[in-house]
């Protein structure tokens, strides 16, 4: 992972901790005295509350919608006549307050900020205004930075001549906005990575499964045309789901339906050599997990566990309610493998293609739910393989 992503996460974590510490200390002080907060304490709570209201929109990235939602809250922090936010083209995305006839002045100084990357300050003598009643006495325009690049600007339109307090306050608010935009960029980068990993997994489906599935269908065309038709429909539904253009998440119920299609095709291929047992608690069917998280694990059990075992074997899939989590287990009684060899193969899977599905699912589970939610694989030569997934029932940002 690039170092700047780590830095952003660290900055965000520190900022959250500092804010929480301040809030807790003030709360404890008020609670001990058992009286109303002082003006300073009320101001602290008000600032933290205002910052929290602006954050969700900013975490969506810099756009007209997010700017229009966040700017009124940011203006409350600065207490200026007006506040504007522009994009990289210097056109105001949002304007809150009076004196919008100064938008051209804001754009002029925003262009300087975009060129230089430095804060720009304009006093009354620098601003052309034909209105004698106009209260504006100065404009402060500061850069909004994402990954070291100026992505837009924040412009404070003041009824007073800009002084050190406004300059510093504007810079601090811009720094806060920049940190939220960097987190939004991090979220988008993670989403792009997840989409790329899904594309890689889809590409892996093609070589070893589609060929076998079509061969199986072909083998029934003359002997059992109706069975061939049914299998062809299962194959069509399987590929339609696997290559769908929907989001990066799905429900356990939809994943299980796709696994049924996959197993129908494999049953036709292996016959009595393949036995499948499925036990799923109804209350976990709505659990949300990464798209194509289970099918590769079942395919791994069939392809690597049972295909090389004389007489075949059994694949068991269970999904249980474990309180705040859903525990999913994919197990086979196949040939198993050396755990050290599996670890080495997964490390080089992007080159060799071996067990690439396991590594892909492991990466996406960790990306979606955190480092503690990777795959747990238990295997040994001749002892089969057991793969365990823990899926949180609820996680912010994870939705179908």
mmCIF file of C-alpha atoms in Angstrom:
data_model
loop_
_atom_site.group_PDB
_atom_site.id
_atom_site.type_symbol
_atom_site.label_atom_id
_atom_site.label_comp_id
_atom_site.label_asym_id
_atom_site.label_seq_id
_atom_site.Cartn_x
_atom_site.Cartn_y
_atom_site.Cartn_z
ATOM 1 C CA UNK A 1 0.000 0.000 0.000
ATOM 2 C CA UNK A 2 1.374 3.483 -0.869
ATOM 3 C CA UNK A 3 2.827 5.316 2.111
ATOM 4 C CA UNK A 4 0.511 8.301 1.674
ATOM 5 C CA UNK A 5 -2.514 6.094 2.234
ATOM 6 C CA UNK A 6 -1.019 4.992 5.521
ATOM 7 C CA UNK A 7 -0.289 8.614 6.432
ATOM 8 C CA UNK A 8 -3.876 9.621 5.700
ATOM 9 C CA UNK A 9 -5.225 6.839 7.865
ATOM 10 C CA UNK A 10 -2.838 7.812 10.652
ATOM 11 C CA UNK A 11 -3.818 11.495 10.448
ATOM 12 C CA UNK A 12 -7.511 10.616 10.459
ATOM 13 C CA UNK A 13 -7.104 8.260 13.397
ATOM 14 C CA UNK A 14 -5.152 10.835 15.412
ATOM 15 C CA UNK A 15 -7.726 13.539 14.635
ATOM 16 C CA UNK A 16 -10.591 11.343 15.771
ATOM 17 C CA UNK A 17 -8.758 10.382 18.959
ATOM 18 C CA UNK A 18 -7.955 14.009 19.790
ATOM 19 C CA UNK A 19 -11.560 15.073 19.213
ATOM 20 C CA UNK A 20 -12.875 12.249 21.371
ATOM 21 C CA UNK A 21 -10.403 13.001 24.164
ATOM 22 C CA UNK A 22 -11.415 16.669 24.197
ATOM 23 C CA UNK A 23 -15.111 15.759 24.257
ATOM 24 C CA UNK A 24 -14.662 13.174 27.026
ATOM 25 C CA UNK A 25 -12.588 15.519 29.194
ATOM 26 C CA UNK A 26 -15.159 18.304 28.857
ATOM 27 C CA UNK A 27 -17.976 15.853 29.557
ATOM 28 C CA UNK A 28 -16.286 14.537 32.691
ATOM 29 C CA UNK A 29 -15.601 18.056 33.919
ATOM 30 C CA UNK A 30 -19.231 19.036 33.464
ATOM 31 C CA UNK A 31 -20.457 15.820 35.054
ATOM 32 C CA UNK A 32 -18.255 16.290 38.147
ATOM 33 C CA UNK A 33 -19.534 19.829 38.662
ATOM 34 C CA UNK A 34 -23.115 18.737 37.918
ATOM 35 C CA UNK A 35 -23.890 22.088 36.334
ATOM 36 C CA UNK A 36 -24.312 23.666 32.928
ATOM 37 C CA UNK A 37 -21.187 23.891 30.734
ATOM 38 C CA UNK A 38 -19.217 27.110 30.577
ATOM 39 C CA UNK A 39 -19.231 29.189 27.368
ATOM 40 C CA UNK A 40 -15.888 27.635 26.408
ATOM 41 C CA UNK A 41 -17.196 24.122 26.982
ATOM 42 C CA UNK A 42 -20.366 24.824 25.013
ATOM 43 C CA UNK A 43 -18.231 26.214 22.191
ATOM 44 C CA UNK A 44 -16.107 23.046 22.221
ATOM 45 C CA UNK A 45 -19.154 20.802 21.952
ATOM 46 C CA UNK A 46 -20.658 23.005 19.249
ATOM 47 C CA UNK A 47 -17.466 22.908 17.161
ATOM 48 C CA UNK A 48 -17.146 19.129 17.411
ATOM 49 C CA UNK A 49 -20.812 18.732 16.488
ATOM 50 C CA UNK A 50 -20.492 21.046 13.469
ATOM 51 C CA UNK A 51 -17.397 19.218 12.241
ATOM 52 C CA UNK A 52 -19.185 15.875 12.541
ATOM 53 C CA UNK A 53 -22.142 17.167 10.483
ATOM 54 C CA UNK A 54 -19.907 18.275 7.606
ATOM 55 C CA UNK A 55 -17.825 15.079 7.507
ATOM 56 C CA UNK A 56 -20.241 12.604 5.796
ATOM 57 C CA UNK A 57 -20.688 14.784 2.708
ATOM 58 C CA UNK A 58 -16.961 15.480 2.397
ATOM 59 C CA UNK A 59 -16.245 11.756 2.607
ATOM 60 C CA UNK A 60 -18.169 11.425 -0.665
ATOM 61 C CA UNK A 61 -15.474 13.481 -2.428
ATOM 62 C CA UNK A 62 -15.384 16.979 -3.891
ATOM 63 C CA UNK A 63 -18.536 17.615 -5.900
ATOM 64 C CA UNK A 64 -21.332 20.166 -6.183
ATOM 65 C CA UNK A 65 -23.586 18.084 -3.954
ATOM 66 C CA UNK A 66 -21.023 17.486 -1.194
ATOM 67 C CA UNK A 67 -19.902 21.125 -1.256
ATOM 68 C CA UNK A 68 -23.448 22.489 -0.995
ATOM 69 C CA UNK A 69 -24.122 20.236 1.971
ATOM 70 C CA UNK A 70 -20.871 20.939 3.851
ATOM 71 C CA UNK A 71 -20.253 24.648 3.200
ATOM 72 C CA UNK A 72 -22.985 25.981 5.550
ATOM 73 C CA UNK A 73 -21.463 24.000 8.449
ATOM 74 C CA UNK A 74 -17.944 25.143 7.570
ATOM 75 C CA UNK A 75 -19.138 28.739 7.402
ATOM 76 C CA UNK A 76 -20.478 28.329 10.948
ATOM 77 C CA UNK A 77 -16.964 27.415 12.064
ATOM 78 C CA UNK A 78 -15.430 30.527 10.492
ATOM 79 C CA UNK A 79 -18.347 32.919 11.138
ATOM 80 C CA UNK A 80 -17.758 34.833 7.895
ATOM 81 C CA UNK A 81 -20.060 36.880 5.676
ATOM 82 C CA UNK A 82 -19.962 34.081 3.104
ATOM 83 C CA UNK A 83 -18.065 30.917 2.298
ATOM 84 C CA UNK A 84 -17.461 29.338 -1.081
ATOM 85 C CA UNK A 85 -15.881 26.109 -2.286
ATOM 86 C CA UNK A 86 -14.537 25.658 -5.813
ATOM 87 C CA UNK A 87 -13.342 22.696 -7.807
ATOM 88 C CA UNK A 88 -10.180 22.422 -9.866
ATOM 89 C CA UNK A 89 -11.791 24.556 -12.602
ATOM 90 C CA UNK A 90 -12.226 27.392 -10.049
ATOM 91 C CA UNK A 91 -15.982 27.571 -10.652
ATOM 92 C CA UNK A 92 -17.816 27.807 -7.290
ATOM 93 C CA UNK A 93 -19.404 24.489 -6.368
ATOM 94 C CA UNK A 94 -21.274 26.097 -3.483
ATOM 95 C CA UNK A 95 -21.830 29.546 -2.004
ATOM 96 C CA UNK A 96 -23.337 30.124 1.414
ATOM 97 C CA UNK A 97 -24.062 33.615 2.695
ATOM 98 C CA UNK A 98 -24.383 37.094 1.242
ATOM 99 C CA UNK A 99 -22.399 39.021 -1.400
ATOM 100 C CA UNK A 100 -22.511 36.362 -4.092
ATOM 101 C CA UNK A 101 -21.761 39.133 -6.592
ATOM 102 C CA UNK A 102 -18.129 38.648 -5.480
ATOM 103 C CA UNK A 103 -18.040 35.151 -7.011
ATOM 104 C CA UNK A 104 -15.933 36.481 -9.903
ATOM 105 C CA UNK A 105 -13.381 37.823 -7.402
ATOM 106 C CA UNK A 106 -13.334 34.453 -5.676
ATOM 107 C CA UNK A 107 -12.744 32.733 -8.998
ATOM 108 C CA UNK A 108 -9.884 35.111 -9.842
ATOM 109 C CA UNK A 109 -8.055 34.390 -6.606
ATOM 110 C CA UNK A 110 -8.919 30.682 -6.783
ATOM 111 C CA UNK A 111 -7.091 30.553 -10.124
ATOM 112 C CA UNK A 112 -4.000 31.998 -8.417
ATOM 113 C CA UNK A 113 -4.258 29.372 -5.696
ATOM 114 C CA UNK A 114 -4.524 26.588 -8.294
ATOM 115 C CA UNK A 115 -1.411 27.926 -10.059
ATOM 116 C CA UNK A 116 0.731 28.559 -6.985
ATOM 117 C CA UNK A 117 -0.674 26.163 -4.398
ATOM 118 C CA UNK A 118 -0.513 28.992 -1.840
ATOM 119 C CA UNK A 119 -3.103 30.932 0.135
ATOM 120 C CA UNK A 120 -4.286 34.178 -1.456
ATOM 121 C CA UNK A 121 -5.573 37.240 0.439
ATOM 122 C CA UNK A 122 -7.520 40.202 -0.971
ATOM 123 C CA UNK A 123 -8.410 43.342 0.971
ATOM 124 C CA UNK A 124 -11.117 45.886 0.151
ATOM 125 C CA UNK A 125 -8.847 47.854 -2.193
ATOM 126 C CA UNK A 126 -8.169 44.688 -4.222
ATOM 127 C CA UNK A 127 -11.854 43.971 -4.785
ATOM 128 C CA UNK A 128 -14.015 45.720 -7.340
ATOM 129 C CA UNK A 129 -17.509 46.317 -6.009
ATOM 130 C CA UNK A 130 -20.169 48.621 -7.368
ATOM 131 C CA UNK A 131 -22.397 48.309 -4.305
ATOM 132 C CA UNK A 132 -21.921 50.959 -1.629
ATOM 133 C CA UNK A 133 -23.824 48.834 0.892
ATOM 134 C CA UNK A 134 -21.619 45.769 0.339
ATOM 135 C CA UNK A 135 -20.213 44.623 3.705
ATOM 136 C CA UNK A 136 -17.298 42.664 2.229
ATOM 137 C CA UNK A 137 -13.881 43.885 3.346
ATOM 138 C CA UNK A 138 -11.709 40.999 2.258
ATOM 139 C CA UNK A 139 -11.426 37.511 0.792
ATOM 140 C CA UNK A 140 -9.172 34.663 1.898
ATOM 141 C CA UNK A 141 -8.765 31.738 -0.535
ATOM 142 C CA UNK A 142 -6.925 28.604 0.619
ATOM 143 C CA UNK A 143 -6.050 25.399 -1.253
ATOM 144 C CA UNK A 144 -7.743 22.042 -0.745
ATOM 145 C CA UNK A 145 -5.129 19.345 -1.255
ATOM 146 C CA UNK A 146 -5.499 15.657 -2.042
ATOM 147 C CA UNK A 147 -2.385 13.513 -2.254
ATOM 148 C CA UNK A 148 -0.172 16.598 -2.531
ATOM 149 C CA UNK A 149 -2.172 18.101 -5.408
ATOM 150 C CA UNK A 150 -4.518 21.097 -5.248
ATOM 151 C CA UNK A 151 -7.994 19.703 -5.939
ATOM 152 C CA UNK A 152 -9.978 22.873 -5.243
ATOM 153 C CA UNK A 153 -10.219 25.890 -2.955
ATOM 154 C CA UNK A 154 -12.067 27.220 0.057
ATOM 155 C CA UNK A 155 -12.863 30.945 0.003
ATOM 156 C CA UNK A 156 -13.827 32.921 3.106
ATOM 157 C CA UNK A 157 -15.590 36.181 2.271
ATOM 158 C CA UNK A 158 -15.202 38.447 5.316
ATOM 159 C CA UNK A 159 -16.982 41.574 6.553
ATOM 160 C CA UNK A 160 -13.692 42.551 8.226
ATOM 161 C CA UNK A 161 -10.235 43.147 6.839
ATOM 162 C CA UNK A 162 -8.527 39.719 6.893
ATOM 163 C CA UNK A 163 -6.217 39.391 9.886
ATOM 164 C CA UNK A 164 -4.047 36.635 11.394
ATOM 165 C CA UNK A 165 -6.988 34.941 13.110
ATOM 166 C CA UNK A 166 -9.033 34.534 9.928
ATOM 167 C CA UNK A 167 -5.961 33.471 7.934
ATOM 168 C CA UNK A 168 -5.097 30.769 10.444
ATOM 169 C CA UNK A 169 -8.694 29.638 10.929
ATOM 170 C CA UNK A 170 -9.279 29.384 7.163
ATOM 171 C CA UNK A 171 -6.107 27.323 6.772
ATOM 172 C CA UNK A 172 -7.135 24.947 9.567
ATOM 173 C CA UNK A 173 -10.635 24.437 8.164
ATOM 174 C CA UNK A 174 -9.130 23.819 4.717
ATOM 175 C CA UNK A 175 -6.747 21.281 6.249
ATOM 176 C CA UNK A 176 -9.705 19.482 7.828
ATOM 177 C CA UNK A 177 -11.615 19.470 4.528
ATOM 178 C CA UNK A 178 -8.503 18.188 2.721
ATOM 179 C CA UNK A 179 -8.151 15.299 5.181
ATOM 180 C CA UNK A 180 -11.764 14.270 4.550
ATOM 181 C CA UNK A 181 -11.274 14.496 0.778
ATOM 182 C CA UNK A 182 -8.154 12.343 1.048
ATOM 183 C CA UNK A 183 -10.148 9.751 2.966
ATOM 184 C CA UNK A 184 -12.779 9.897 0.210
ATOM 185 C CA UNK A 185 -10.018 9.353 -2.346
ATOM 186 C CA UNK A 186 -8.757 6.430 -0.275
ATOM 187 C CA UNK A 187 -12.267 4.929 -0.250
ATOM 188 C CA UNK A 188 -12.501 5.326 -4.013
ATOM 189 C CA UNK A 189 -9.046 3.792 -4.489
ATOM 190 C CA UNK A 190 -10.092 0.821 -2.387
ATOM 191 C CA UNK A 191 -13.309 0.494 -4.412
ATOM 192 C CA UNK A 192 -11.306 0.595 -7.666
ATOM 193 C CA UNK A 193 -8.995 -2.100 -6.290
ATOM 194 C CA UNK A 194 -11.955 -4.242 -5.310
ATOM 195 C CA UNK A 195 -13.455 -3.860 -8.793
ATOM 196 C CA UNK A 196 -10.110 -4.827 -10.323
ATOM 197 C CA UNK A 197 -9.933 -7.912 -8.107
ATOM 198 C CA UNK A 198 -13.439 -8.933 -9.135
ATOM 199 C CA UNK A 199 -12.426 -8.544 -12.789
ATOM 200 C CA UNK A 200 -9.384 -10.732 -12.123
ATOM 201 C CA UNK A 201 -11.596 -13.360 -10.527
ATOM 202 C CA UNK A 202 -13.980 -13.277 -13.464
ATOM 203 C CA UNK A 203 -11.069 -13.772 -15.829
ATOM 204 C CA UNK A 204 -10.007 -16.796 -13.785
ATOM 205 C CA UNK A 205 -13.446 -18.386 -14.244
ATOM 206 C CA UNK A 206 -13.006 -18.597 -18.004
ATOM 207 C CA UNK A 207 -10.152 -21.038 -18.591
ATOM 208 C CA UNK A 208 -10.875 -23.924 -16.242
ATOM 209 C CA UNK A 209 -14.632 -23.876 -15.729
ATOM 210 C CA UNK A 210 -16.345 -22.657 -18.896
ATOM 211 C CA UNK A 211 -14.529 -25.218 -21.060
ATOM 212 C CA UNK A 212 -15.529 -28.104 -18.766
ATOM 213 C CA UNK A 213 -19.110 -26.859 -18.435
ATOM 214 C CA UNK A 214 -19.629 -26.610 -22.186
ATOM 215 C CA UNK A 215 -18.072 -30.043 -22.716
ATOM 216 C CA UNK A 216 -20.495 -31.457 -20.145
ATOM 217 C CA UNK A 217 -23.468 -29.845 -21.886
ATOM 218 C CA UNK A 218 -22.257 -31.165 -25.244
ATOM 219 C CA UNK A 219 -22.048 -34.704 -23.871
ATOM 220 C CA UNK A 220 -25.799 -34.695 -23.125
ATOM 221 C CA UNK A 221 -27.034 -33.174 -26.389
ATOM 222 C CA UNK A 222 -27.609 -36.538 -28.128
ATOM 223 C CA UNK A 223 -28.282 -38.816 -25.158
ATOM 224 C CA UNK A 224 -30.467 -36.467 -23.069
ATOM 225 C CA UNK A 225 -31.422 -33.226 -24.917
ATOM 226 C CA UNK A 226 -33.708 -32.026 -22.097
ATOM 227 C CA UNK A 227 -30.895 -32.377 -19.548
ATOM 228 C CA UNK A 228 -28.562 -30.538 -21.919
ATOM 229 C CA UNK A 229 -31.102 -27.700 -22.198
ATOM 230 C CA UNK A 230 -31.421 -27.447 -18.397
ATOM 231 C CA UNK A 231 -27.660 -27.390 -17.935
ATOM 232 C CA UNK A 232 -27.279 -24.763 -20.623
ATOM 233 C CA UNK A 233 -29.802 -22.573 -18.784
ATOM 234 C CA UNK A 234 -27.894 -23.077 -15.520
ATOM 235 C CA UNK A 235 -24.683 -22.115 -17.292
ATOM 236 C CA UNK A 236 -26.295 -18.999 -18.752
ATOM 237 C CA UNK A 237 -27.608 -17.899 -15.338
ATOM 238 C CA UNK A 238 -24.238 -18.618 -13.726
ATOM 239 C CA UNK A 239 -22.311 -16.521 -16.216
ATOM 240 C CA UNK A 240 -24.921 -13.737 -16.140
ATOM 241 C CA UNK A 241 -24.526 -13.444 -12.368
ATOM 242 C CA UNK A 242 -20.744 -13.790 -12.403
ATOM 243 C CA UNK A 243 -20.272 -11.073 -15.026
ATOM 244 C CA UNK A 244 -22.994 -8.707 -13.811
ATOM 245 C CA UNK A 245 -22.230 -4.987 -13.636
ATOM 246 C CA UNK A 246 -23.733 -4.434 -10.174
ATOM 247 C CA UNK A 247 -21.840 -3.301 -7.073
ATOM 248 C CA UNK A 248 -18.991 -5.001 -5.276
ATOM 249 C CA UNK A 249 -21.268 -6.537 -2.617
ATOM 250 C CA UNK A 250 -24.132 -9.016 -2.632
ATOM 251 C CA UNK A 251 -26.213 -11.023 -0.188
ATOM 252 C CA UNK A 252 -25.490 -14.510 1.062
ATOM 253 C CA UNK A 253 -28.791 -15.636 -0.469
ATOM 254 C CA UNK A 254 -27.707 -14.523 -3.964
ATOM 255 C CA UNK A 255 -24.273 -16.124 -3.557
ATOM 256 C CA UNK A 256 -25.914 -19.420 -2.585
ATOM 257 C CA UNK A 257 -28.172 -19.320 -5.650
ATOM 258 C CA UNK A 258 -25.121 -18.942 -7.869
ATOM 259 C CA UNK A 259 -23.364 -21.790 -6.067
ATOM 260 C CA UNK A 260 -26.417 -23.992 -6.759
ATOM 261 C CA UNK A 261 -25.990 -23.263 -10.483
ATOM 262 C CA UNK A 262 -22.281 -24.038 -10.327
ATOM 263 C CA UNK A 263 -22.860 -27.317 -8.465
ATOM 264 C CA UNK A 264 -25.582 -28.380 -10.902
ATOM 265 C CA UNK A 265 -23.001 -28.212 -13.684
ATOM 266 C CA UNK A 266 -20.359 -29.998 -11.614
ATOM 267 C CA UNK A 267 -22.855 -32.704 -10.607
ATOM 268 C CA UNK A 268 -23.477 -33.368 -14.285
ATOM 269 C CA UNK A 269 -19.743 -33.688 -14.805
ATOM 270 C CA UNK A 270 -18.775 -35.792 -11.753
ATOM 271 C CA UNK A 271 -22.002 -37.737 -11.250
ATOM 272 C CA UNK A 272 -22.043 -39.815 -8.057
ATOM 273 C CA UNK A 273 -18.437 -38.888 -7.333
ATOM 274 C CA UNK A 274 -19.614 -35.536 -5.968
ATOM 275 C CA UNK A 275 -21.822 -35.215 -2.877
ATOM 276 C CA UNK A 276 -22.859 -31.806 -1.551
ATOM 277 C CA UNK A 277 -24.307 -30.947 1.845
ATOM 278 C CA UNK A 278 -25.664 -27.458 2.533
ATOM 279 C CA UNK A 279 -26.921 -26.206 5.892
ATOM 280 C CA UNK A 280 -27.737 -22.489 6.163
ATOM 281 C CA UNK A 281 -29.507 -20.692 9.007
ATOM 282 C CA UNK A 282 -32.391 -18.645 7.490
ATOM 283 C CA UNK A 283 -31.588 -15.601 9.626
ATOM 284 C CA UNK A 284 -28.202 -15.074 7.896
ATOM 285 C CA UNK A 285 -29.452 -15.130 4.288
ATOM 286 C CA UNK A 286 -29.549 -11.319 4.199
ATOM 287 C CA UNK A 287 -25.946 -10.913 5.371
ATOM 288 C CA UNK A 288 -23.902 -8.775 2.939
ATOM 289 C CA UNK A 289 -20.508 -10.005 1.729
ATOM 290 C CA UNK A 290 -18.142 -9.309 -1.177
ATOM 291 C CA UNK A 291 -19.467 -10.342 -4.596
ATOM 292 C CA UNK A 292 -18.203 -13.785 -5.673
ATOM 293 C CA UNK A 293 -16.787 -14.528 -2.222
ATOM 294 C CA UNK A 294 -18.142 -18.078 -1.858
ATOM 295 C CA UNK A 295 -18.217 -19.632 -5.320
ATOM 296 C CA UNK A 296 -14.391 -19.642 -5.659
ATOM 297 C CA UNK A 297 -14.125 -21.468 -2.313
ATOM 298 C CA UNK A 298 -16.614 -24.143 -3.376
ATOM 299 C CA UNK A 299 -14.853 -24.406 -6.732
ATOM 300 C CA UNK A 300 -11.529 -24.802 -4.922
ATOM 301 C CA UNK A 301 -13.011 -27.692 -2.919
ATOM 302 C CA UNK A 302 -14.233 -29.434 -6.081
ATOM 303 C CA UNK A 303 -11.273 -28.658 -8.313
ATOM 304 C CA UNK A 304 -8.365 -29.139 -5.903
ATOM 305 C CA UNK A 305 -9.940 -31.292 -3.216
ATOM 306 C CA UNK A 306 -12.129 -33.887 -4.941
ATOM 307 C CA UNK A 307 -11.149 -34.075 -8.610
ATOM 308 C CA UNK A 308 -7.878 -35.794 -7.707
ATOM 309 C CA UNK A 309 -9.446 -38.212 -5.223
ATOM 310 C CA UNK A 310 -10.440 -41.639 -6.551
ATOM 311 C CA UNK A 311 -14.119 -42.114 -5.915
ATOM 312 C CA UNK A 312 -14.739 -38.432 -5.315
ATOM 313 C CA UNK A 313 -16.023 -37.111 -2.005
ATOM 314 C CA UNK A 314 -18.208 -34.599 -0.202
ATOM 315 C CA UNK A 315 -18.323 -30.806 -0.090
ATOM 316 C CA UNK A 316 -20.081 -29.346 2.953
ATOM 317 C CA UNK A 317 -21.210 -25.716 3.141
ATOM 318 C CA UNK A 318 -22.616 -24.311 6.369
ATOM 319 C CA UNK A 319 -23.615 -20.786 7.404
ATOM 320 C CA UNK A 320 -24.368 -20.147 11.078
ATOM 321 C CA UNK A 321 -25.598 -17.233 13.158
ATOM 322 C CA UNK A 322 -22.769 -16.233 15.519
ATOM 323 C CA UNK A 323 -24.229 -13.187 17.242
ATOM 324 C CA UNK A 324 -22.808 -10.082 15.586
ATOM 325 C CA UNK A 325 -21.271 -12.226 12.847
ATOM 326 C CA UNK A 326 -22.145 -14.924 10.369
ATOM 327 C CA UNK A 327 -19.755 -17.874 10.249
ATOM 328 C CA UNK A 328 -19.478 -19.596 6.872
ATOM 329 C CA UNK A 329 -17.567 -22.874 6.449
ATOM 330 C CA UNK A 330 -16.675 -24.587 3.180
ATOM 331 C CA UNK A 331 -15.217 -28.044 3.836
ATOM 332 C CA UNK A 332 -14.239 -31.026 1.712
ATOM 333 C CA UNK A 333 -12.928 -34.510 2.525
ATOM 334 C CA UNK A 334 -10.605 -34.507 -0.470
ATOM 335 C CA UNK A 335 -6.875 -34.944 -0.907
ATOM 336 C CA UNK A 336 -5.890 -31.839 1.097
ATOM 337 C CA UNK A 337 -2.400 -30.389 0.790
ATOM 338 C CA UNK A 338 0.680 -29.331 2.692
ATOM 339 C CA UNK A 339 -0.168 -26.043 4.515
ATOM 340 C CA UNK A 340 3.295 -24.627 3.740
ATOM 341 C CA UNK A 341 2.889 -25.427 0.062
ATOM 342 C CA UNK A 342 -0.543 -23.763 0.028
ATOM 343 C CA UNK A 343 0.929 -20.616 1.593
ATOM 344 C CA UNK A 344 3.695 -20.480 -1.034
ATOM 345 C CA UNK A 345 1.253 -21.075 -3.898
ATOM 346 C CA UNK A 346 -1.059 -18.305 -2.676
ATOM 347 C CA UNK A 347 1.892 -15.927 -2.479
ATOM 348 C CA UNK A 348 2.683 -16.514 -6.170
ATOM 349 C CA UNK A 349 -0.906 -17.137 -7.307
ATOM 350 C CA UNK A 350 -0.988 -13.967 -9.408
ATOM 351 C CA UNK A 351 1.770 -15.552 -11.538
ATOM 352 C CA UNK A 352 0.945 -19.245 -11.479
ATOM 353 C CA UNK A 353 -2.850 -19.140 -11.303
ATOM 354 C CA UNK A 354 -2.848 -21.740 -8.516
ATOM 355 C CA UNK A 355 -5.546 -21.132 -5.889
ATOM 356 C CA UNK A 356 -5.875 -17.558 -7.170
ATOM 357 C CA UNK A 357 -9.497 -17.564 -5.999
ATOM 358 C CA UNK A 358 -8.492 -18.066 -2.349
ATOM 359 C CA UNK A 359 -6.023 -15.176 -2.372
ATOM 360 C CA UNK A 360 -8.517 -12.933 -4.146
ATOM 361 C CA UNK A 361 -11.315 -13.629 -1.651
ATOM 362 C CA UNK A 362 -8.937 -13.240 1.297
ATOM 363 C CA UNK A 363 -7.795 -9.817 0.053
ATOM 364 C CA UNK A 364 -11.341 -8.590 -0.531
ATOM 365 C CA UNK A 365 -12.599 -9.810 2.854
ATOM 366 C CA UNK A 366 -9.789 -7.945 4.617
ATOM 367 C CA UNK A 367 -10.395 -4.843 2.503
ATOM 368 C CA UNK A 368 -14.135 -4.845 3.246
ATOM 369 C CA UNK A 369 -14.175 -5.766 6.924
ATOM 370 C CA UNK A 370 -10.659 -5.261 8.283
ATOM 371 C CA UNK A 371 -7.462 -7.301 8.728
ATOM 372 C CA UNK A 372 -9.086 -9.686 11.226
ATOM 373 C CA UNK A 373 -11.556 -11.005 8.635
ATOM 374 C CA UNK A 374 -9.275 -12.903 6.274
ATOM 375 C CA UNK A 375 -9.834 -16.547 5.367
ATOM 376 C CA UNK A 376 -8.929 -19.249 7.888
ATOM 377 C CA UNK A 377 -7.688 -22.331 6.016
ATOM 378 C CA UNK A 378 -7.169 -25.679 7.749
ATOM 379 C CA UNK A 379 -5.685 -28.437 5.593
ATOM 380 C CA UNK A 380 -3.282 -31.363 5.614
ATOM 381 C CA UNK A 381 -2.300 -33.975 3.072
ATOM 382 C CA UNK A 382 -4.987 -36.668 2.940
ATOM 383 C CA UNK A 383 -7.161 -34.834 5.491
ATOM 384 C CA UNK A 384 -9.234 -32.562 3.266
ATOM 385 C CA UNK A 385 -9.554 -28.777 3.523
ATOM 386 C CA UNK A 386 -11.682 -26.509 5.701
ATOM 387 C CA UNK A 387 -12.112 -22.794 4.932
ATOM 388 C CA UNK A 388 -13.775 -20.470 7.447
ATOM 389 C CA UNK A 389 -15.151 -16.976 6.793
ATOM 390 C CA UNK A 390 -16.398 -14.620 9.474
ATOM 391 C CA UNK A 391 -18.724 -11.953 8.077
ATOM 392 C CA UNK A 392 -19.951 -9.042 10.249
ATOM 393 C CA UNK A 393 -23.705 -8.637 10.007
ATOM 394 C CA UNK A 394 -23.361 -4.862 9.928
ATOM 395 C CA UNK A 395 -20.445 -2.732 8.745
ATOM 396 C CA UNK A 396 -20.492 0.938 7.715
ATOM 397 C CA UNK A 397 -20.097 1.403 3.962
ATOM 398 C CA UNK A 398 -20.805 -2.270 3.176
ATOM 399 C CA UNK A 399 -24.153 -2.519 1.432
ATOM 400 C CA UNK A 400 -25.696 -4.016 -1.671
#
